[in-house]
Short mmCIF file of C-alpha atoms and ligand atoms in Angstrom, two decimals:
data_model
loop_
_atom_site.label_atom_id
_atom_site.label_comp_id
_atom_site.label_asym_id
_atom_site.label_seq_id
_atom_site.Cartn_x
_atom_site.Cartn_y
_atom_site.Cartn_z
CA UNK A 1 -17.17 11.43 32.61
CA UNK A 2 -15.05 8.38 32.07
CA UNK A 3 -11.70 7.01 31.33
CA UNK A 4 -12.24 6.18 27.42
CA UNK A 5 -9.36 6.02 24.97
CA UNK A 6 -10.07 6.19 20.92
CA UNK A 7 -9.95 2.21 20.72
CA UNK A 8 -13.50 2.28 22.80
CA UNK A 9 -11.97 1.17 25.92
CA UNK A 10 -12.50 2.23 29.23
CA UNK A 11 -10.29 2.51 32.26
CA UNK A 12 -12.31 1.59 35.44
CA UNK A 13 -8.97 -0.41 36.91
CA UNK A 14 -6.49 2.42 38.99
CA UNK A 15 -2.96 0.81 39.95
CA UNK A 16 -1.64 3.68 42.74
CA UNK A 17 2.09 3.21 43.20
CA UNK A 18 2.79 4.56 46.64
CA UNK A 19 6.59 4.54 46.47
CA UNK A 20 9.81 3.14 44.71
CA UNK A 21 11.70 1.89 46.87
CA UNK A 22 12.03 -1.76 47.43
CA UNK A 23 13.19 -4.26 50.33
CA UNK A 24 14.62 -6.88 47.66
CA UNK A 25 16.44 -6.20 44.95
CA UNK A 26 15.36 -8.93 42.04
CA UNK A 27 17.67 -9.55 39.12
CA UNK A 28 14.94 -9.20 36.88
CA UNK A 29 14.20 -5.59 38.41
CA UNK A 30 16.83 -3.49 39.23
CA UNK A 31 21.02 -3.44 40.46
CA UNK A 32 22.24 -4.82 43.53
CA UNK A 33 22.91 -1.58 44.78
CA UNK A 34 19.01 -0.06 44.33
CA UNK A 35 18.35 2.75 42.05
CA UNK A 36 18.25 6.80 42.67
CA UNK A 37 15.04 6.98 44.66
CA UNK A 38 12.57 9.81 43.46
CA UNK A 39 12.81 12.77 45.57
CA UNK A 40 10.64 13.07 48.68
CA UNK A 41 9.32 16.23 47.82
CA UNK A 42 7.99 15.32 44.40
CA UNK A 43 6.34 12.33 46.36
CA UNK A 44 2.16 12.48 46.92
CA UNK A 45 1.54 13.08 50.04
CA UNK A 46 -1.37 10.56 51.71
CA UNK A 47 -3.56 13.66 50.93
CA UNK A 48 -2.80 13.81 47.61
CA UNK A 49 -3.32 10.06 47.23
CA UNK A 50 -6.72 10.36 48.46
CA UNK A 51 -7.86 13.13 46.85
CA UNK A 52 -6.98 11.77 43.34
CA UNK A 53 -7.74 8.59 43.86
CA UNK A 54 -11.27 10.52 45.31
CA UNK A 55 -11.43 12.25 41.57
CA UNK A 56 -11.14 8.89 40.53
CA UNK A 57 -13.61 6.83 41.40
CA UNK A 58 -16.07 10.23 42.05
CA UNK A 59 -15.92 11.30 38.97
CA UNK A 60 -14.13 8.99 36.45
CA UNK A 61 -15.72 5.82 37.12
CA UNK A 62 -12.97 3.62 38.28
CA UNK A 63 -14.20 0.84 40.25
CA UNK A 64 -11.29 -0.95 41.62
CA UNK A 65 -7.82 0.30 43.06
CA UNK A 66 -4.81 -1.51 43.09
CA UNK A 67 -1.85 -0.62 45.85
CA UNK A 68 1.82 -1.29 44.52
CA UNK A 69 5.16 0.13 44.65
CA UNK A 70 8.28 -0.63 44.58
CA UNK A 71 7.04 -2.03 47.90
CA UNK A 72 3.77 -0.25 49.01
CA UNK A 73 4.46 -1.89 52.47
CA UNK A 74 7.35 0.31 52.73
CA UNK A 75 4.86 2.84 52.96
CA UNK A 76 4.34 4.69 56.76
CA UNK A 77 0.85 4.54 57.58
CA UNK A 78 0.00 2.10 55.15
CA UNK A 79 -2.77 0.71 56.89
CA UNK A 80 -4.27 4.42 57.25
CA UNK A 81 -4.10 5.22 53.91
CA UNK A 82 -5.77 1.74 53.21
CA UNK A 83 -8.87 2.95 55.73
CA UNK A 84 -8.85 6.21 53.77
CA UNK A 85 -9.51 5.05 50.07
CA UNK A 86 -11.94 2.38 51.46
CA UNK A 87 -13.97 4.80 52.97
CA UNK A 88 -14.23 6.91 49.52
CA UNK A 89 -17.48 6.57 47.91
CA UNK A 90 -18.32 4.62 45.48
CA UNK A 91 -15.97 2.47 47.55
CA UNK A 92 -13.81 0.66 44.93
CA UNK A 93 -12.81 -2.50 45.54
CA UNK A 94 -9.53 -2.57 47.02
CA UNK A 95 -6.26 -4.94 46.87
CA UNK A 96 -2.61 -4.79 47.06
CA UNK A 97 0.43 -6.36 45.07
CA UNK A 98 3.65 -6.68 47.66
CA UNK A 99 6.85 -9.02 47.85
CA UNK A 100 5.05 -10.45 51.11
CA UNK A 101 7.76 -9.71 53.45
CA UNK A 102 5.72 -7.98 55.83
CA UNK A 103 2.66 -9.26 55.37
CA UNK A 104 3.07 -11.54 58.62
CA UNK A 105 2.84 -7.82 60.95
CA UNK A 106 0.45 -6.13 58.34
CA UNK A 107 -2.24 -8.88 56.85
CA UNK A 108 -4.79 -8.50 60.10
CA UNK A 109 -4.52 -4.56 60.23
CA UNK A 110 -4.86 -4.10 56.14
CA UNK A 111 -7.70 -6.17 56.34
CA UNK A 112 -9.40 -4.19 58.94
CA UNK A 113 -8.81 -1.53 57.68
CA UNK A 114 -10.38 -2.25 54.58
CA UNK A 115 -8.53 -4.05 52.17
CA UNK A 116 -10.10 -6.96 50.00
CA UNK A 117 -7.49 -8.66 48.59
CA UNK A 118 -3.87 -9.37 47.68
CA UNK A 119 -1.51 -10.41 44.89
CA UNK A 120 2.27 -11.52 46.60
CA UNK A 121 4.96 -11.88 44.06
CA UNK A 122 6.80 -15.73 44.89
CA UNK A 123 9.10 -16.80 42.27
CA UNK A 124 10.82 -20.32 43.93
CA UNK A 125 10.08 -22.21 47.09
CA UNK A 126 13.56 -22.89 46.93
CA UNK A 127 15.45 -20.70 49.39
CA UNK A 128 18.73 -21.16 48.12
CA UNK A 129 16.93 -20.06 44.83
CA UNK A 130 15.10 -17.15 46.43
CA UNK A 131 18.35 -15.61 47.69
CA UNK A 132 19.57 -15.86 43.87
CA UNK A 133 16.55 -14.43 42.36
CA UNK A 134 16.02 -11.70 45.33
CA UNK A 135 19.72 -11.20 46.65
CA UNK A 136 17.78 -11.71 49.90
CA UNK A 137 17.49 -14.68 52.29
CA UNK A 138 13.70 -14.34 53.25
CA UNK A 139 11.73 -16.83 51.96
CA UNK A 140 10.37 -17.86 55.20
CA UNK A 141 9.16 -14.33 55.27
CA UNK A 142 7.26 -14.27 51.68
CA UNK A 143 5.54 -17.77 53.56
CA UNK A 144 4.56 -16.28 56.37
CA UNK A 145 3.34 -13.58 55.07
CA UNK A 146 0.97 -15.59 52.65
CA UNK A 147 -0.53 -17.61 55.26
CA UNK A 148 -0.90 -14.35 57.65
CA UNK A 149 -2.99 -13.07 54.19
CA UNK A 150 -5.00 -15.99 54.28
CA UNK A 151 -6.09 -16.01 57.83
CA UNK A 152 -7.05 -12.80 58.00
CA UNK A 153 -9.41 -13.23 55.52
CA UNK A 154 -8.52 -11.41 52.98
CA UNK A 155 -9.44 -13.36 49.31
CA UNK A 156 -8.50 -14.72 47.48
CA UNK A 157 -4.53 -14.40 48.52
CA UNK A 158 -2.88 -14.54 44.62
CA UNK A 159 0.80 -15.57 43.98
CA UNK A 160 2.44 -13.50 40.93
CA UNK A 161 5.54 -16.00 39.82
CA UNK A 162 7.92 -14.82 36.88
CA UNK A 163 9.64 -17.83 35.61
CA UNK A 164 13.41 -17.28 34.64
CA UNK A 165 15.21 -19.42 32.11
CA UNK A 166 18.19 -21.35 33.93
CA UNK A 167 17.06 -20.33 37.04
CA UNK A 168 13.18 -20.78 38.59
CA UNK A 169 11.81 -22.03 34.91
CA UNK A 170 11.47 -25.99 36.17
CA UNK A 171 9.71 -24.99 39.07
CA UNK A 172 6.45 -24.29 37.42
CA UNK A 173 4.79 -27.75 38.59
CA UNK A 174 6.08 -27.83 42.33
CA UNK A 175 4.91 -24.10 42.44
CA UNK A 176 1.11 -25.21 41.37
CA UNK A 177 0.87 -28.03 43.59
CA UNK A 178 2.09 -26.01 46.61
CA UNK A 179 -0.53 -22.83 45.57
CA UNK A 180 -3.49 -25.99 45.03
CA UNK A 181 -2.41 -27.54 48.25
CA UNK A 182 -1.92 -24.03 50.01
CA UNK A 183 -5.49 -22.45 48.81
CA UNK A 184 -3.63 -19.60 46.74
CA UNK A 185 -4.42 -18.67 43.29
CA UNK A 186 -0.84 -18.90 41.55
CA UNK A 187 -0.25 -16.88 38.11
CA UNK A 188 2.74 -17.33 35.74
CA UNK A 189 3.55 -13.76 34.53
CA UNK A 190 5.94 -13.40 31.45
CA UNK A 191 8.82 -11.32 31.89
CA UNK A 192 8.75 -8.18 30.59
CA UNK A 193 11.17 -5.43 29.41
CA UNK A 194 10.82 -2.95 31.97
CA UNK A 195 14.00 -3.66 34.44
CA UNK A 196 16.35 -0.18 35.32
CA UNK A 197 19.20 -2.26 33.52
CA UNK A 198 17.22 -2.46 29.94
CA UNK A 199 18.77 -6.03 30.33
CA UNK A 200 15.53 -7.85 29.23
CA UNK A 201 16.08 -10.18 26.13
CA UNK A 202 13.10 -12.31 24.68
CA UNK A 203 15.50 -14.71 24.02
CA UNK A 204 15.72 -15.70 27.64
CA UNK A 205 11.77 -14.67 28.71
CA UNK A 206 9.98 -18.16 29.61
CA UNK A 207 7.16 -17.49 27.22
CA UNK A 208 3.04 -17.97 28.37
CA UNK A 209 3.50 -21.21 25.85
CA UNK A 210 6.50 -22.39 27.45
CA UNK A 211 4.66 -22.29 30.83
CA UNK A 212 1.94 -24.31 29.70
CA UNK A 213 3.81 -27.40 27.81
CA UNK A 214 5.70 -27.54 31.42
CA UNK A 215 2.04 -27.62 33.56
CA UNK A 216 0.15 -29.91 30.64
CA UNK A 217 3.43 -32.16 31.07
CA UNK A 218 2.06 -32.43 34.82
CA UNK A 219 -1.64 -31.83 35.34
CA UNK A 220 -4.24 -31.47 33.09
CA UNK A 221 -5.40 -28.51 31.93
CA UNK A 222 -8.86 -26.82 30.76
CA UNK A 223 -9.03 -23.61 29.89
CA UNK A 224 -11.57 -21.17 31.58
CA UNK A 225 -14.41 -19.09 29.70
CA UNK A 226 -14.97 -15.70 30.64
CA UNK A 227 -11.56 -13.41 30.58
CA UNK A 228 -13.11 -10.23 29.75
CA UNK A 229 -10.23 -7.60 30.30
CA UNK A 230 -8.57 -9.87 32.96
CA UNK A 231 -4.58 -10.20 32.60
CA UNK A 232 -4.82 -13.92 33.16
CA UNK A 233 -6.22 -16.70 31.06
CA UNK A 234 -7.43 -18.89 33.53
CA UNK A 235 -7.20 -22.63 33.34
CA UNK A 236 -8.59 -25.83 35.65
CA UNK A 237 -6.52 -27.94 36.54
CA UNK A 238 -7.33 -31.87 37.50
CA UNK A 239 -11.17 -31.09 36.71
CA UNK A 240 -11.07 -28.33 39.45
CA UNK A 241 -11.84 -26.46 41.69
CA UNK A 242 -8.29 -25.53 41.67
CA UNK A 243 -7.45 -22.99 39.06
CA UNK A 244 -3.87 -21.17 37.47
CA UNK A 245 -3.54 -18.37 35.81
CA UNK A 246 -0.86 -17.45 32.84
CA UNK A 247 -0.11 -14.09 31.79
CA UNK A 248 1.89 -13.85 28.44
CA UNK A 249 1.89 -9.58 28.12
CA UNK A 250 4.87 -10.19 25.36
CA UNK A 251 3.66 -13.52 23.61
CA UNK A 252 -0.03 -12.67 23.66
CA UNK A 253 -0.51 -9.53 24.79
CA UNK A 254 -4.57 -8.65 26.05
CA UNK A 255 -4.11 -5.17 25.40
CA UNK A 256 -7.12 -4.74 23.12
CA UNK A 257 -9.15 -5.17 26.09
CA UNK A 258 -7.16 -3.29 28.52
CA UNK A 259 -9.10 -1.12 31.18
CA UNK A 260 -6.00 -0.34 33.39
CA UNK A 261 -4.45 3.23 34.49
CA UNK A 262 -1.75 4.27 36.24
CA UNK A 263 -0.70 6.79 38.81
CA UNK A 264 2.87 7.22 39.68
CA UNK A 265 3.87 8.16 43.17
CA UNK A 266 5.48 11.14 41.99
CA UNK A 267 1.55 11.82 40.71
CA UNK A 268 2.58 10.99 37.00
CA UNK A 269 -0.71 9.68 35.11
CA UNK A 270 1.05 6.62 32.97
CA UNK A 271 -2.28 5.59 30.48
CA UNK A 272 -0.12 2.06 29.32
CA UNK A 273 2.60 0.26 31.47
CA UNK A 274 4.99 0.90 28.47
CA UNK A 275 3.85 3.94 28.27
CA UNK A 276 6.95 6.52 26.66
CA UNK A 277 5.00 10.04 27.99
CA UNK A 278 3.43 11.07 31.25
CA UNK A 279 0.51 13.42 32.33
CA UNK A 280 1.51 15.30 35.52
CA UNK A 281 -1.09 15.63 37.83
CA UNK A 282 0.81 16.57 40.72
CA UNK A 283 1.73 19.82 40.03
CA UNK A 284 -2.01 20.91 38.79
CA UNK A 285 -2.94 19.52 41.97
CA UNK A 286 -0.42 22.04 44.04
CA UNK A 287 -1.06 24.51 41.54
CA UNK A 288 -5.02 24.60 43.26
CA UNK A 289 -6.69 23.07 40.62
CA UNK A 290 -10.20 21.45 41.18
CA UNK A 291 -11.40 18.01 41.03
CA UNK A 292 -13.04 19.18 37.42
CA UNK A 293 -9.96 19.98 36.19
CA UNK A 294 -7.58 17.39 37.59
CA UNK A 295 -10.37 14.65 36.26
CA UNK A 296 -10.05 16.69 32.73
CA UNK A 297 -6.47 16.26 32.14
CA UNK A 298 -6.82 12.61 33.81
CA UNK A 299 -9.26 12.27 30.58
CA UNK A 300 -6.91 13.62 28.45
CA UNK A 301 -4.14 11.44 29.22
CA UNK A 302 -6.08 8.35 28.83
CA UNK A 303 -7.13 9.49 25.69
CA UNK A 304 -3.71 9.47 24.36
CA UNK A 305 -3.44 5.68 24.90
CA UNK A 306 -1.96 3.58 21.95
CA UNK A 307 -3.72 0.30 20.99
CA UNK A 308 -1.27 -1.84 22.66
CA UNK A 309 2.31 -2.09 23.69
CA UNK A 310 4.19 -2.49 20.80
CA UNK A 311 7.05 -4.76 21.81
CA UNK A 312 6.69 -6.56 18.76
CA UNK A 313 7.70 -3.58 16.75
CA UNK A 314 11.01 -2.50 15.26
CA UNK A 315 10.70 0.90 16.86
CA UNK A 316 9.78 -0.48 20.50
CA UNK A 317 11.69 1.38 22.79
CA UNK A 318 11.58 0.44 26.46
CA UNK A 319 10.30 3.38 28.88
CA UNK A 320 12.85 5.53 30.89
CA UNK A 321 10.87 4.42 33.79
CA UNK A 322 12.01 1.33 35.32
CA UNK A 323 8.99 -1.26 36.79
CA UNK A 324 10.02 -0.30 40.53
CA UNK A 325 8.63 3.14 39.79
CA UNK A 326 5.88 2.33 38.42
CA UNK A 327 3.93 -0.91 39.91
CA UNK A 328 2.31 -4.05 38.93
S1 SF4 B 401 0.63 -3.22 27.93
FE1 SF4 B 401 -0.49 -1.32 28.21
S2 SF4 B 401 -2.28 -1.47 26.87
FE2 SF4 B 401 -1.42 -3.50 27.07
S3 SF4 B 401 -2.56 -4.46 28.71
FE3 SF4 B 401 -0.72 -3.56 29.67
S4 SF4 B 401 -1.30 -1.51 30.29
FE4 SF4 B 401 -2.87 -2.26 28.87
#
């Protein structure tokens, strides 16, 4: 059994959102004031998260797991649940996207407890800036946090950094050299329109293009062989061994070779990120079905995938679901 969809791929990438709540509130995400939090009781228990995740990687051949949110650190017992899937086998390979603010108190005991590596969203180095972008002062935090990642040996430590016109978008250069200098592998992510306002315009989204004039402009830049289904197109920069990654999902979307699948944590199976219909695992699960049939409908939902995202066309519609509910 596998993950296939009718355009011959083949999911073997799980992202596992483990809650929606957040402990920033980015502009580019959702409202000041947060967003109606999905109900505790529709929420997959640690349980539930292993079992599927079990199903997953048992029996549908996904080799790698990614932990995100909202905030996955927001998570109680994170570091448990952490031990849990890494002790599933095949073990998948395991890493985490988070906002970095407690990475500082949870690096050492993730690691131990299994995880390989991490992804830390940083969007300025400018505090002033971060407080704009995050309506939180915390930068210090996010820094801490990396360099707790980095000592406790988890690798590589990645920085995810959405540009924002007017705001972050001449930062691009001063954020390279700092990842170079730092040892973390920094990647420009495009914008896209999946904020709880529907306020995204691609009028204002810094595109993957944009990005690169601004880096050329500063370093020089060869592009690295080799993406397969990767998000990134990698480049080296001043001859190496440093490297940067840009991700344009709107200007040049990758979708063709997409082998990612998502899991809600309200158990939702989403088979695209702009995906407009869910497969609801969760209640089969309470309902007492077995791992056959949980993996079946898991199948089935993949298999419903459409070739790409279709932002580019006139009847693009953005989904109901906003990013913080359903992960990186
Ligand atoms: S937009 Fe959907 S199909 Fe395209 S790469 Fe992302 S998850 Fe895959």
């Amino acid at each position: 059994m596998d993950l296939a969809d009718t355009f011959g791929r083949v999911a073997t990438d799980l992202r596992v959102s483990l809650t929606d709540r957040c402990n920033l509130r980015c502009t580019y995400c959702m409202p000041a004031e947060g967003l109606p939090w999905l109900p505790s009781e529709r929420m997959l228990t640690d349980d539930e998260i292993v079992r599927l995740v079990g199903v997953a990687v048992r029996l549908l051949g996904v080799t790698e797991v990614r932990l995100t949110g909202g905030e996955p650190t927001l998570r109680p017992g994170l570091a448990d649940l952490v031990g849990r899937i890494a002790a599933l086998r095949p073990r998948p390979k395991l890493s985490l996207t988070t906002n970095g603010l407690s990475l500082a108190r949870l690096a050492a005991p993730l690691r131990a407890a299994g995880l390989d590596r991490v992804n830390v969203s940083l969007d300025t180095l400018d505090p002033v800036r971060f407080a704009q972008i995050t309506r939180r002062d915390r930068l210090g935090d996010v820094l801490a946090g990396l360099r707790a990642a980095a000592a406790s040996g988890l690798a590589p430590v990645k920085v995810n950094s959405v540009l924002l016109r007017g705001v972050n978008d001449d930062e691009a250069p001063s954020l390279l050299r700092w990842s170079l200098a730092e040892g973390y592998e920094l990647r420009f992510i495009e914008q896209m329109p999946l904020d709880a306002q529907h306020g995204w315009r691609r009028s204002t989204m810094v595109t993957a293009g944009e990005t690169l004039a601004a880096l050329g402009a500063a370093v020089t830049l060869r592009p690295l062989p080799g993406r397969g289904s990767a998000p990134a197109e990698l480049f080296e920069v001043d001859g190496g061994p440093g490297r940067v990654g840009v991700i344009g999902s709107v200007s040049a979307p990758f979708c063709a070779a997409c082998d990612r699948v998502r899991l809600t944590a309200d158990g939702q199976v989403r088979n695209c990120l702009f995906a407009r219909e869910e497969s609801d695992l969760r209640t089969a699960l309470r309902a007492g079905a077995d791992d056959e049939q949980l993996a079946q409908l898991w199948q089935a939902a993949v298999r419903g995938k459409h070739a790409g995202h279709g932002i580019d066309e006139v009847a693009f519609r953005q989904p109901d679901r906003p990013m913080s509910a359903i992960g990186g």
